[in-house]
PDB file of C-alpha atoms and ligand atoms in Angstrom:
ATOM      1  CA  UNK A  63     125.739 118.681  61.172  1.00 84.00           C
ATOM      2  CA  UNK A  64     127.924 116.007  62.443  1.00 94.00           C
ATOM      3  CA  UNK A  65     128.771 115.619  65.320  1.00 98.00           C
ATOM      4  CA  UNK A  66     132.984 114.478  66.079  1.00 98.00           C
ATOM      5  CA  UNK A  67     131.377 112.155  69.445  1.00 98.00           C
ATOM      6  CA  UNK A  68     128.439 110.222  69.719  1.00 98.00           C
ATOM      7  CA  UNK A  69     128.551 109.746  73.504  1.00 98.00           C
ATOM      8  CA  UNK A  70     129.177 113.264  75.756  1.00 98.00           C
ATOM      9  CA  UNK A  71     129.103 113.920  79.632  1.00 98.00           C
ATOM     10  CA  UNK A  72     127.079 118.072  79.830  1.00 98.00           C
ATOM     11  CA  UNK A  73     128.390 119.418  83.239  1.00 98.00           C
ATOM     12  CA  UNK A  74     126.489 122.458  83.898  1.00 98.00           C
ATOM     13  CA  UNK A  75     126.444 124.613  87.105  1.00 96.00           C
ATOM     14  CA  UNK A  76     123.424 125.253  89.143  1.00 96.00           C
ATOM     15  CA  UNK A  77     123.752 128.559  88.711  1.00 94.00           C
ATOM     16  CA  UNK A  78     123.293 128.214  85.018  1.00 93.00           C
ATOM     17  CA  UNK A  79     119.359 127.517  85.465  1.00 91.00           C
ATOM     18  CA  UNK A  80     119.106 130.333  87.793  1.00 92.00           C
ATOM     19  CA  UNK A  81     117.368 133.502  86.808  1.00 88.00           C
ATOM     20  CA  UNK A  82     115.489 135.931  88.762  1.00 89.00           C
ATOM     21  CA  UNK A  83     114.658 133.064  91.147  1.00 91.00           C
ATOM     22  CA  UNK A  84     116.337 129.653  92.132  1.00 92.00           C
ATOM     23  CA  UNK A  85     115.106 128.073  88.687  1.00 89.00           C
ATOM     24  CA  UNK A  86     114.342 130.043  85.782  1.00 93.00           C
ATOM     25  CA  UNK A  87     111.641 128.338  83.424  1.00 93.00           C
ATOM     26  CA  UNK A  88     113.141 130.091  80.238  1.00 94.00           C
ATOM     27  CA  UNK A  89     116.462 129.011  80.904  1.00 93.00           C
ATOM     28  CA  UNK A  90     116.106 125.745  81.859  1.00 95.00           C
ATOM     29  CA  UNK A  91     113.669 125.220  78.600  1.00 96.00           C
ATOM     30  CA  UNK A  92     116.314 126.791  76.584  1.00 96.00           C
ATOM     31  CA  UNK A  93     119.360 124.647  77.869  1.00 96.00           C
ATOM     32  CA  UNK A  94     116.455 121.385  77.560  1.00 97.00           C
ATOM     33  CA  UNK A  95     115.717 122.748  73.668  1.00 97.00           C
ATOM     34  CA  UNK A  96     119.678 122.868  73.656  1.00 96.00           C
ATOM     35  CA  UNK A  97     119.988 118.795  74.627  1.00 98.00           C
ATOM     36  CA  UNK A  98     117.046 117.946  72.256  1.00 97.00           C
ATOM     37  CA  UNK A  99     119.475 119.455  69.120  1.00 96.00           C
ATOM     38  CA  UNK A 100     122.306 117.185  69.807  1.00 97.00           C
ATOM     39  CA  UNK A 101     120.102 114.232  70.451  1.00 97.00           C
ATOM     40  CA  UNK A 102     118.231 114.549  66.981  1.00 96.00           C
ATOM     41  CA  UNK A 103     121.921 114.666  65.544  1.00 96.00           C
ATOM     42  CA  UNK A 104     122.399 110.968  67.237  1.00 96.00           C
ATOM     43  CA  UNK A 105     124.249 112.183  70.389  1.00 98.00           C
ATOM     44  CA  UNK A 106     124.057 110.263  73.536  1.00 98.00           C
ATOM     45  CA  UNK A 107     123.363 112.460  76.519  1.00 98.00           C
ATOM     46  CA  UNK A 108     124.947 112.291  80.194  1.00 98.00           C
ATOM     47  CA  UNK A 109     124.149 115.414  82.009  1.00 98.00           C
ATOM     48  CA  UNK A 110     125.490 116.299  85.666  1.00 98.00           C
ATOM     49  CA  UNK A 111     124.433 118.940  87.178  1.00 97.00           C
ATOM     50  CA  UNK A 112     125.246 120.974  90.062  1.00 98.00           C
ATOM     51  CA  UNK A 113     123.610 122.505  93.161  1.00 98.00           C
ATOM     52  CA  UNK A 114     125.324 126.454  93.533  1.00 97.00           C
ATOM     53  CA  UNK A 115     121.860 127.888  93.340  1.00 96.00           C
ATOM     54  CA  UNK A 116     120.636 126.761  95.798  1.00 97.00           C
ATOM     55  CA  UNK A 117     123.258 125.360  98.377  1.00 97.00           C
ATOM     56  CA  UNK A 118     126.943 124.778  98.788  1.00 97.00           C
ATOM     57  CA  UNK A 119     129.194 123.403 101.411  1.00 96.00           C
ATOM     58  CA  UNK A 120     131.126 126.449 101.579  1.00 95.00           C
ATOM     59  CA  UNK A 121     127.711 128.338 102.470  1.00 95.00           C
ATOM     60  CA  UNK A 122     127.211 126.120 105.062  1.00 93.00           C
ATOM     61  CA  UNK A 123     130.552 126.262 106.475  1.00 93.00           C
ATOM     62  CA  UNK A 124     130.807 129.646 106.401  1.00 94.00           C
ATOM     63  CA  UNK A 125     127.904 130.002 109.064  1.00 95.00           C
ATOM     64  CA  UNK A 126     129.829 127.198 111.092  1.00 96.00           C
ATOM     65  CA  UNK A 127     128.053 124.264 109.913  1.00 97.00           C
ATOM     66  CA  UNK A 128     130.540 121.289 110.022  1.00 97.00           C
ATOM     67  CA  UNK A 129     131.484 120.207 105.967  1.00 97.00           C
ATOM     68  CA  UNK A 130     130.120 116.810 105.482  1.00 98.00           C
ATOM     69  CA  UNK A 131     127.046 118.223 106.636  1.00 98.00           C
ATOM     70  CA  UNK A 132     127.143 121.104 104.418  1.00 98.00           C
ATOM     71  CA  UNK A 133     128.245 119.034 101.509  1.00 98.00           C
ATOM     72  CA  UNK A 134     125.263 116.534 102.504  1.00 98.00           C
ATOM     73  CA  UNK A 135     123.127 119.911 102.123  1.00 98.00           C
ATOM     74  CA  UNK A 136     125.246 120.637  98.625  1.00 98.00           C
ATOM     75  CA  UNK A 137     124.444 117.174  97.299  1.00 98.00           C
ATOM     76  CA  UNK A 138     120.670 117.189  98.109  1.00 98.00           C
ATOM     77  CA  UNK A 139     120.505 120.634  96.153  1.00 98.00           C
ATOM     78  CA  UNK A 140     121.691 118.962  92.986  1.00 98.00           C
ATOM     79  CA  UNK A 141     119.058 116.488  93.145  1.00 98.00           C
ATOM     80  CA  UNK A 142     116.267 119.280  93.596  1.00 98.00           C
ATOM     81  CA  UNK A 143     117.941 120.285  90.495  1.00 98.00           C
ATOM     82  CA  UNK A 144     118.370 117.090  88.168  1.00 98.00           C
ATOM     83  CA  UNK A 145     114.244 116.977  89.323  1.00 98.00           C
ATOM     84  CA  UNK A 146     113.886 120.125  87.986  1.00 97.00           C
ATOM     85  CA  UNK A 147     115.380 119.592  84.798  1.00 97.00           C
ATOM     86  CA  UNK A 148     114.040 116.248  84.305  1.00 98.00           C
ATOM     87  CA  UNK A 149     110.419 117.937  84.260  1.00 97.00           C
ATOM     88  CA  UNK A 150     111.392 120.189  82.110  1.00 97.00           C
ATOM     89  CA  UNK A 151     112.822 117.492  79.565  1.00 98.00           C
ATOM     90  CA  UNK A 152     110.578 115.611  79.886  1.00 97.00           C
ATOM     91  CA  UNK A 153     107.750 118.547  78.859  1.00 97.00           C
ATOM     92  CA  UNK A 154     109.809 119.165  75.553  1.00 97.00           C
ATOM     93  CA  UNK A 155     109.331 115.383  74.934  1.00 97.00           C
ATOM     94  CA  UNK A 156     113.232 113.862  75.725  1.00 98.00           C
ATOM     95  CA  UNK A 157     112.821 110.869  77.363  1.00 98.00           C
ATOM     96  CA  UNK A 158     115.519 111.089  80.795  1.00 98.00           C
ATOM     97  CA  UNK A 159     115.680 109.361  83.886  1.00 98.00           C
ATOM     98  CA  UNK A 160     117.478 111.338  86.987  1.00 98.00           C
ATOM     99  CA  UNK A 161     119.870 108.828  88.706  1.00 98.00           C
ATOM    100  CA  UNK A 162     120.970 109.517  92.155  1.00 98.00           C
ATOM    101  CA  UNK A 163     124.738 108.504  93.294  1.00 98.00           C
ATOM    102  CA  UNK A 164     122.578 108.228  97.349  1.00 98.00           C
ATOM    103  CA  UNK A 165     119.681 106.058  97.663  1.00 98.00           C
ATOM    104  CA  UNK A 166     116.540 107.867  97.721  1.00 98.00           C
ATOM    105  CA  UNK A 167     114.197 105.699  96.008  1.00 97.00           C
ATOM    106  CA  UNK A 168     111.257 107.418  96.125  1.00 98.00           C
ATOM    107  CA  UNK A 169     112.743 110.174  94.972  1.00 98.00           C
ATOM    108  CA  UNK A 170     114.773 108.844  91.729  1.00 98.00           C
ATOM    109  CA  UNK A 171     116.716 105.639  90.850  1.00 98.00           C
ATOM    110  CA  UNK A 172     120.084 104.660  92.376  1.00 98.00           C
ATOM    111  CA  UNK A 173     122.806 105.070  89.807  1.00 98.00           C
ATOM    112  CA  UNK A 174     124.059 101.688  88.449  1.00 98.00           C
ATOM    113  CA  UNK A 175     126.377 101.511  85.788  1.00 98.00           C
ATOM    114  CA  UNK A 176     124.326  98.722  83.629  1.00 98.00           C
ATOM    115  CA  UNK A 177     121.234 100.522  84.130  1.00 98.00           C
ATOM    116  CA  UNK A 178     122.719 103.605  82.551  1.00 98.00           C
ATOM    117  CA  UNK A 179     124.051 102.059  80.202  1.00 98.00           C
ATOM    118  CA  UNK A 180     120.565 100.677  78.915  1.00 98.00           C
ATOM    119  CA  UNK A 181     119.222 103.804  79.359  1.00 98.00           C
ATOM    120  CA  UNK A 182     122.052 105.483  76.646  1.00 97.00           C
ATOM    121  CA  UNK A 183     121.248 102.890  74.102  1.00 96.00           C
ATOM    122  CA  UNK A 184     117.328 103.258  74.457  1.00 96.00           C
ATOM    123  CA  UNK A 185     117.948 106.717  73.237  1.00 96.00           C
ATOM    124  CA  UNK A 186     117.070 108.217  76.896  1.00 98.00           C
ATOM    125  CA  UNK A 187     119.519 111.375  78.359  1.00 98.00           C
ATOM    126  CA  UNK A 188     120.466 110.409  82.150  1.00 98.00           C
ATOM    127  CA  UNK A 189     120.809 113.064  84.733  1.00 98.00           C
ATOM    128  CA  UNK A 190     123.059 112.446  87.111  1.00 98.00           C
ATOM    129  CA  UNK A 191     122.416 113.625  90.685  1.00 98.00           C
ATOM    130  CA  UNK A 192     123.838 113.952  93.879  1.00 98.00           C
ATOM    131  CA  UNK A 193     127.764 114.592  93.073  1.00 98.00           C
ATOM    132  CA  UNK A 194     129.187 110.887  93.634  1.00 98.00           C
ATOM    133  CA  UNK A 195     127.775 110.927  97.129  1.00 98.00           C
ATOM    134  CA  UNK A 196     131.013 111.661  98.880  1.00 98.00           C
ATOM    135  CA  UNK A 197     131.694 114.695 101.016  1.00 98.00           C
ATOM    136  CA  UNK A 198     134.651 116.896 100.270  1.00 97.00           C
ATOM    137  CA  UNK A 199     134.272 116.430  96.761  1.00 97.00           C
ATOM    138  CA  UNK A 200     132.472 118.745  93.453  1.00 97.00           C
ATOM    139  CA  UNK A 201     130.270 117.779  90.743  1.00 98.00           C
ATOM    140  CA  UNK A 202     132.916 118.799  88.377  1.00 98.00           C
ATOM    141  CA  UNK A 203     134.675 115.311  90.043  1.00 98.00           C
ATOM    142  CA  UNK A 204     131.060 113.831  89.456  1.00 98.00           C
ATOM    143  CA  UNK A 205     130.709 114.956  85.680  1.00 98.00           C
ATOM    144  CA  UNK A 206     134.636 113.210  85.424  1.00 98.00           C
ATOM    145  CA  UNK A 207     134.585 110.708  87.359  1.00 98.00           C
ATOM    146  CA  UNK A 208     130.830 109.579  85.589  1.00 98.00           C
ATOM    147  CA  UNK A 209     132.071 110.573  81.984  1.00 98.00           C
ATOM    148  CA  UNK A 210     134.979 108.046  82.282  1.00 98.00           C
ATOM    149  CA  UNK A 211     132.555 104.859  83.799  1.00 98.00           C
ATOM    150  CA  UNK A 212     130.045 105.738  81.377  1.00 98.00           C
ATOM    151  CA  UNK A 213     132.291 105.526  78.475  1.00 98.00           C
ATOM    152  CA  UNK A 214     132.266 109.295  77.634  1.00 98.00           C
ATOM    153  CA  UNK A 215     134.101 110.378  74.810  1.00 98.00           C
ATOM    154  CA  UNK A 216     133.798 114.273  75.832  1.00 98.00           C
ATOM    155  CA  UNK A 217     132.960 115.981  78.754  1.00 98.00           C
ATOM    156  CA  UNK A 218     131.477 119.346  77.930  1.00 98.00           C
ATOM    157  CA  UNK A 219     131.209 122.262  80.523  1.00 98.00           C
ATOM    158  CA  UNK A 220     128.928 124.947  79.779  1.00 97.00           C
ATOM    159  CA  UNK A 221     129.664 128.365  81.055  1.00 95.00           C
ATOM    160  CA  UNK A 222     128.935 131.867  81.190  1.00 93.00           C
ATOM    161  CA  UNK A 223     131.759 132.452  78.760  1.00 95.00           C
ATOM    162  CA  UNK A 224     132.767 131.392  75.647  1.00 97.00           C
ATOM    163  CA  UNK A 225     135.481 129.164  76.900  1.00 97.00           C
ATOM    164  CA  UNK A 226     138.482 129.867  78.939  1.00 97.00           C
ATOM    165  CA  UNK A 227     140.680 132.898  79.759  1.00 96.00           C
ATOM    166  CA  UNK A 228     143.860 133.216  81.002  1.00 95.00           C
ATOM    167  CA  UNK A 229     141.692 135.620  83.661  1.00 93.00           C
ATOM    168  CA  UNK A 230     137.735 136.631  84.361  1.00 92.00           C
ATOM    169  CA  UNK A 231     136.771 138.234  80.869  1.00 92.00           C
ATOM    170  CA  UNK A 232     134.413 140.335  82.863  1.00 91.00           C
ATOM    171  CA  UNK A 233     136.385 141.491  85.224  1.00 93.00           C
ATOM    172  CA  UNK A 234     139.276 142.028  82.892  1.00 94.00           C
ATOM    173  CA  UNK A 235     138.443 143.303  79.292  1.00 92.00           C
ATOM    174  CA  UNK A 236     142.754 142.088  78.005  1.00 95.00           C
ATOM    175  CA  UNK A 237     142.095 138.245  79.016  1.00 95.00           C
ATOM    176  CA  UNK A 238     143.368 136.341  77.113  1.00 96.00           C
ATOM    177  CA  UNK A 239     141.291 133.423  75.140  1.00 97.00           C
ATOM    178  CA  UNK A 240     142.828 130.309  74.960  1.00 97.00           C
ATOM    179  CA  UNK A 241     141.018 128.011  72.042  1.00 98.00           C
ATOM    180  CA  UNK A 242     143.652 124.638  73.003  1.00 98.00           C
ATOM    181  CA  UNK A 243     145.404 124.055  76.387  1.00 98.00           C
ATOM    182  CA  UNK A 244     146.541 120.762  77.499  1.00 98.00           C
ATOM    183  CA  UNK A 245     145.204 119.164  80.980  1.00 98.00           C
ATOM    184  CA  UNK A 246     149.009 120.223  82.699  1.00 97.00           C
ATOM    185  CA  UNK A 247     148.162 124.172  81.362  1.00 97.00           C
ATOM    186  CA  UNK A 248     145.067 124.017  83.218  1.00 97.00           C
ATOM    187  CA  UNK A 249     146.774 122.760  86.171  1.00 96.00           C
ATOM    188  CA  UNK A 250     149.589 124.362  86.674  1.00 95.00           C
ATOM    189  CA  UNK A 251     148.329 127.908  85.129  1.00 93.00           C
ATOM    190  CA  UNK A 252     145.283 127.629  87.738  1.00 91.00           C
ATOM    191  CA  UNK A 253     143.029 128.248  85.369  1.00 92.00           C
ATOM    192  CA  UNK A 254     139.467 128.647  87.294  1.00 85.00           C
ATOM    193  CA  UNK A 255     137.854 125.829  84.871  1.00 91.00           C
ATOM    194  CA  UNK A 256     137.371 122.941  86.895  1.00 95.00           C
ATOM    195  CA  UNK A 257     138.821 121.844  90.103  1.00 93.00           C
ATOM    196  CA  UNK A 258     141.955 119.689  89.597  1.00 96.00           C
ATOM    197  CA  UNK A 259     140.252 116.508  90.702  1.00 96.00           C
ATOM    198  CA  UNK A 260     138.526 116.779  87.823  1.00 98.00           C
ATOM    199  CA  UNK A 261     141.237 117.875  85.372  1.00 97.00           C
ATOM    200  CA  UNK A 262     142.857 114.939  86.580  1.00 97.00           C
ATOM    201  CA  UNK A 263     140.564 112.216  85.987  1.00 98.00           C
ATOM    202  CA  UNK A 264     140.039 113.339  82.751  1.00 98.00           C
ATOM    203  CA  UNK A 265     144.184 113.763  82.078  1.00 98.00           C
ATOM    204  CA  UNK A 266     144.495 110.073  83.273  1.00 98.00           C
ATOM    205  CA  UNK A 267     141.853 108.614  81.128  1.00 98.00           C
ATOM    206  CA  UNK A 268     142.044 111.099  77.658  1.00 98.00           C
ATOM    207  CA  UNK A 269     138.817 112.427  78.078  1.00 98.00           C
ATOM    208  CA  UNK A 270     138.891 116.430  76.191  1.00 98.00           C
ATOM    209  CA  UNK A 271     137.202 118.859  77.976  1.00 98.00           C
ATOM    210  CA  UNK A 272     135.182 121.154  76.160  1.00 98.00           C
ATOM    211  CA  UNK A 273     134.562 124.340  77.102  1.00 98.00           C
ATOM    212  CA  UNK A 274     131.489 126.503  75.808  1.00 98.00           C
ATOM    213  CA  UNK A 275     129.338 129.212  76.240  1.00 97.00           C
ATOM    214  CA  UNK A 276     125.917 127.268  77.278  1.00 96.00           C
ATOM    215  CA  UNK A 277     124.032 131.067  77.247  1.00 94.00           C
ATOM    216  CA  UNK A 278     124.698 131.117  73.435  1.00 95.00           C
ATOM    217  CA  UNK A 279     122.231 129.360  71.650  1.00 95.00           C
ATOM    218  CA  UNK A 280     122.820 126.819  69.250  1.00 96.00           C
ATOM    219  CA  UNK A 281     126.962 126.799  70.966  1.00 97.00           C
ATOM    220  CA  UNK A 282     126.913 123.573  72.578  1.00 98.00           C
ATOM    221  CA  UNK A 283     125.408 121.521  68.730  1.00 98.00           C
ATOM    222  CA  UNK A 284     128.013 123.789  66.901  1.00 98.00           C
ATOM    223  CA  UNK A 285     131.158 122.601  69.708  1.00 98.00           C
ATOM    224  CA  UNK A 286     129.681 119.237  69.206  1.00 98.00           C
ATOM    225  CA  UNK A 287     130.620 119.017  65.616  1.00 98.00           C
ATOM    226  CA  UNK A 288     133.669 121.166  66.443  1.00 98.00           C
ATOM    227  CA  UNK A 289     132.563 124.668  65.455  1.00 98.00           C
ATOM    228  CA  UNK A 290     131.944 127.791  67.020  1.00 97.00           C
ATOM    229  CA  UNK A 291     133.779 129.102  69.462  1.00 97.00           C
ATOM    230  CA  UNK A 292     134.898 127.099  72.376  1.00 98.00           C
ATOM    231  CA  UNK A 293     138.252 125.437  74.243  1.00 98.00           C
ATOM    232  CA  UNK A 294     139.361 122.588  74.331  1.00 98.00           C
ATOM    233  CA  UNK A 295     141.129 120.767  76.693  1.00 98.00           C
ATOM    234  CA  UNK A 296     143.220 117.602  75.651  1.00 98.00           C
TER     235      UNK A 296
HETATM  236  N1  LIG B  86     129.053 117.946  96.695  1.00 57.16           N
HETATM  237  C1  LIG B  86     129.747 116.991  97.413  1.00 57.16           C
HETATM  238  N2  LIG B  86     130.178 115.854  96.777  1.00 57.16           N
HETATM  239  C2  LIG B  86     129.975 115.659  95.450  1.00 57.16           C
HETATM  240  C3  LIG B  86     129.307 116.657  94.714  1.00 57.16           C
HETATM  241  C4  LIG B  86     128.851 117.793  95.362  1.00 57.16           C
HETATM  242  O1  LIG B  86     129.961 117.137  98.602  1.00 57.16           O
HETATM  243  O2  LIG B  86     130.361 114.611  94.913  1.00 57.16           O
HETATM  244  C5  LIG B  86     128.476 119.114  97.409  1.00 57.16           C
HETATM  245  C6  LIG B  86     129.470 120.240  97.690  1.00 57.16           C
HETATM  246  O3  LIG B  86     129.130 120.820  98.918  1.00 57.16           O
HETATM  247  C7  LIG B  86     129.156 121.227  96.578  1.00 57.16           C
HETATM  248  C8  LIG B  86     127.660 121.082  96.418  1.00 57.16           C
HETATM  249  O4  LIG B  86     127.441 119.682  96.615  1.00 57.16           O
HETATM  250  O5  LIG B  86     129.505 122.541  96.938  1.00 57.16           O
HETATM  251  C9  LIG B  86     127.091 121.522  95.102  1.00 57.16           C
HETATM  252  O6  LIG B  86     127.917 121.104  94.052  1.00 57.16           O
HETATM  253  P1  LIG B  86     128.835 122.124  93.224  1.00 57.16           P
HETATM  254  O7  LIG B  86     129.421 123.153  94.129  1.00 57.16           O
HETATM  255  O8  LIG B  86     129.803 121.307  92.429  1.00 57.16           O
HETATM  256  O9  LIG B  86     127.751 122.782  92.286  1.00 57.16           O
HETATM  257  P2  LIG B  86     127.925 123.886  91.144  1.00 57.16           P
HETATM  258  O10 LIG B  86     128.915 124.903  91.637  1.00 57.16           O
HETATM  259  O11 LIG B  86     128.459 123.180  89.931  1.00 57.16           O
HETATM  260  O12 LIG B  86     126.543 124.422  90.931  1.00 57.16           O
END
């Protein structure tokens, strides 16, 4: 297999290493066993990941919490995550170093851009946590606004579904699957994909978006070297 980039931002939602509980081990083994295929194809690995299982500023504002504070609470979830799936990496045997965008050195290393860097070329995934640090933003801004300073030549989003719809597939068996859309169909259809912060960094520095099912295994390798089933967004 081959892959068509060699350096690749993974967005993935909290709720995709949720199961029964907050974390699920199988899941989150399955999505690590996922990473460890691309890297032994020569793929360097950026990962961002989110905090929905566990906490969102919406939650908190809709029991009247103010929303920096909530989004505070949203950020710290995603580093309880990135934690999580460091561990779990790290048990498989990837070598990856969890990178926070809000000091907490105890805790994890504060993002710097040469840092990561050194880390990509010593063959080591980084896991970047806590959003960008900034209330009133997403991590799908995070996963952009990282892929682009980290020289990113893809950003891939894993999903529930195999790539985007024109509505919710499982709500509504005629949706429509689009395999290509440009950055201005995303935006001006509304398609739920990623928020248009996001769709906009990536517009304004050519970065594709690649959308994949992250449930089916073996997907996110195969969309790699552009096979499978997936969208694309360019
Ligand atoms: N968040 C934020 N700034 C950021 C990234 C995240 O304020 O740069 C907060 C926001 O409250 C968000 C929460 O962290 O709801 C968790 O992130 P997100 O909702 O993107 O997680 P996902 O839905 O991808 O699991």
């Amino acid at each position: 297999m081959k892959p068509l980039y060699q350096r690749i931002m993974l967005k993935l939602s909290g709720e995709i290493l949720a199961g029964e509980t907050i974390f699920s081990p199988e899941v989150m083994n399955r999505v690590c066993q996922e990473l460890k295929a691309i890297r032994d194809i020569g793929v360097q690995i950026n990962v961002v990941i989110g905090g929905g299982n566990i906490f969102r500023g919406n939650m908190g504002q809709a029991q009247g919490m103010d929303r920096a504070t909530a989004d505070y609470m949203g950020m710290l979830a995603t580093v309880m995550n990135a934690l999580a799936l460091q561990t779990c990496m790290t048990d498989i045997g990837l070598d990856a170093r969890v990178m926070t965008s809000i000091n907490m050195n105890e805790i994890a290393e504060t993002f710097t851009r040469r840092r990561a860097f050194e880390y990509m070329h010593n063959g080591r995934i980084v896991i970047h946590a806590g959003g960008i640090g900034v209330p009133f933003f997403s991590t799908d801004t995070a996963a952009a606004s990282r892929a682009c300073e980290m020289n990113c030549q893809a950003i891939f989003k894993g999903t529930k579904v195999d790539g985007i719809y024109s509505d919710d597939p499982v709500k509504n068996e005629s949706a429509k699957f689009y395999e290509t859309l440009t950055y201005q169909d995303v935006l001006t259809k509304e398609l739920n994909v990623m928020d248009a912060a996001a769709i906009s960094l990536a517009k304004e520095n050519k970065i594709p978006v690649v959308v994949f099912n992250i449930k089916n295994p073996g997907q996110l390798a195969k969309a790699i070297c552009g096979e499978g089933l997936y969208t694309i967004v360019s």
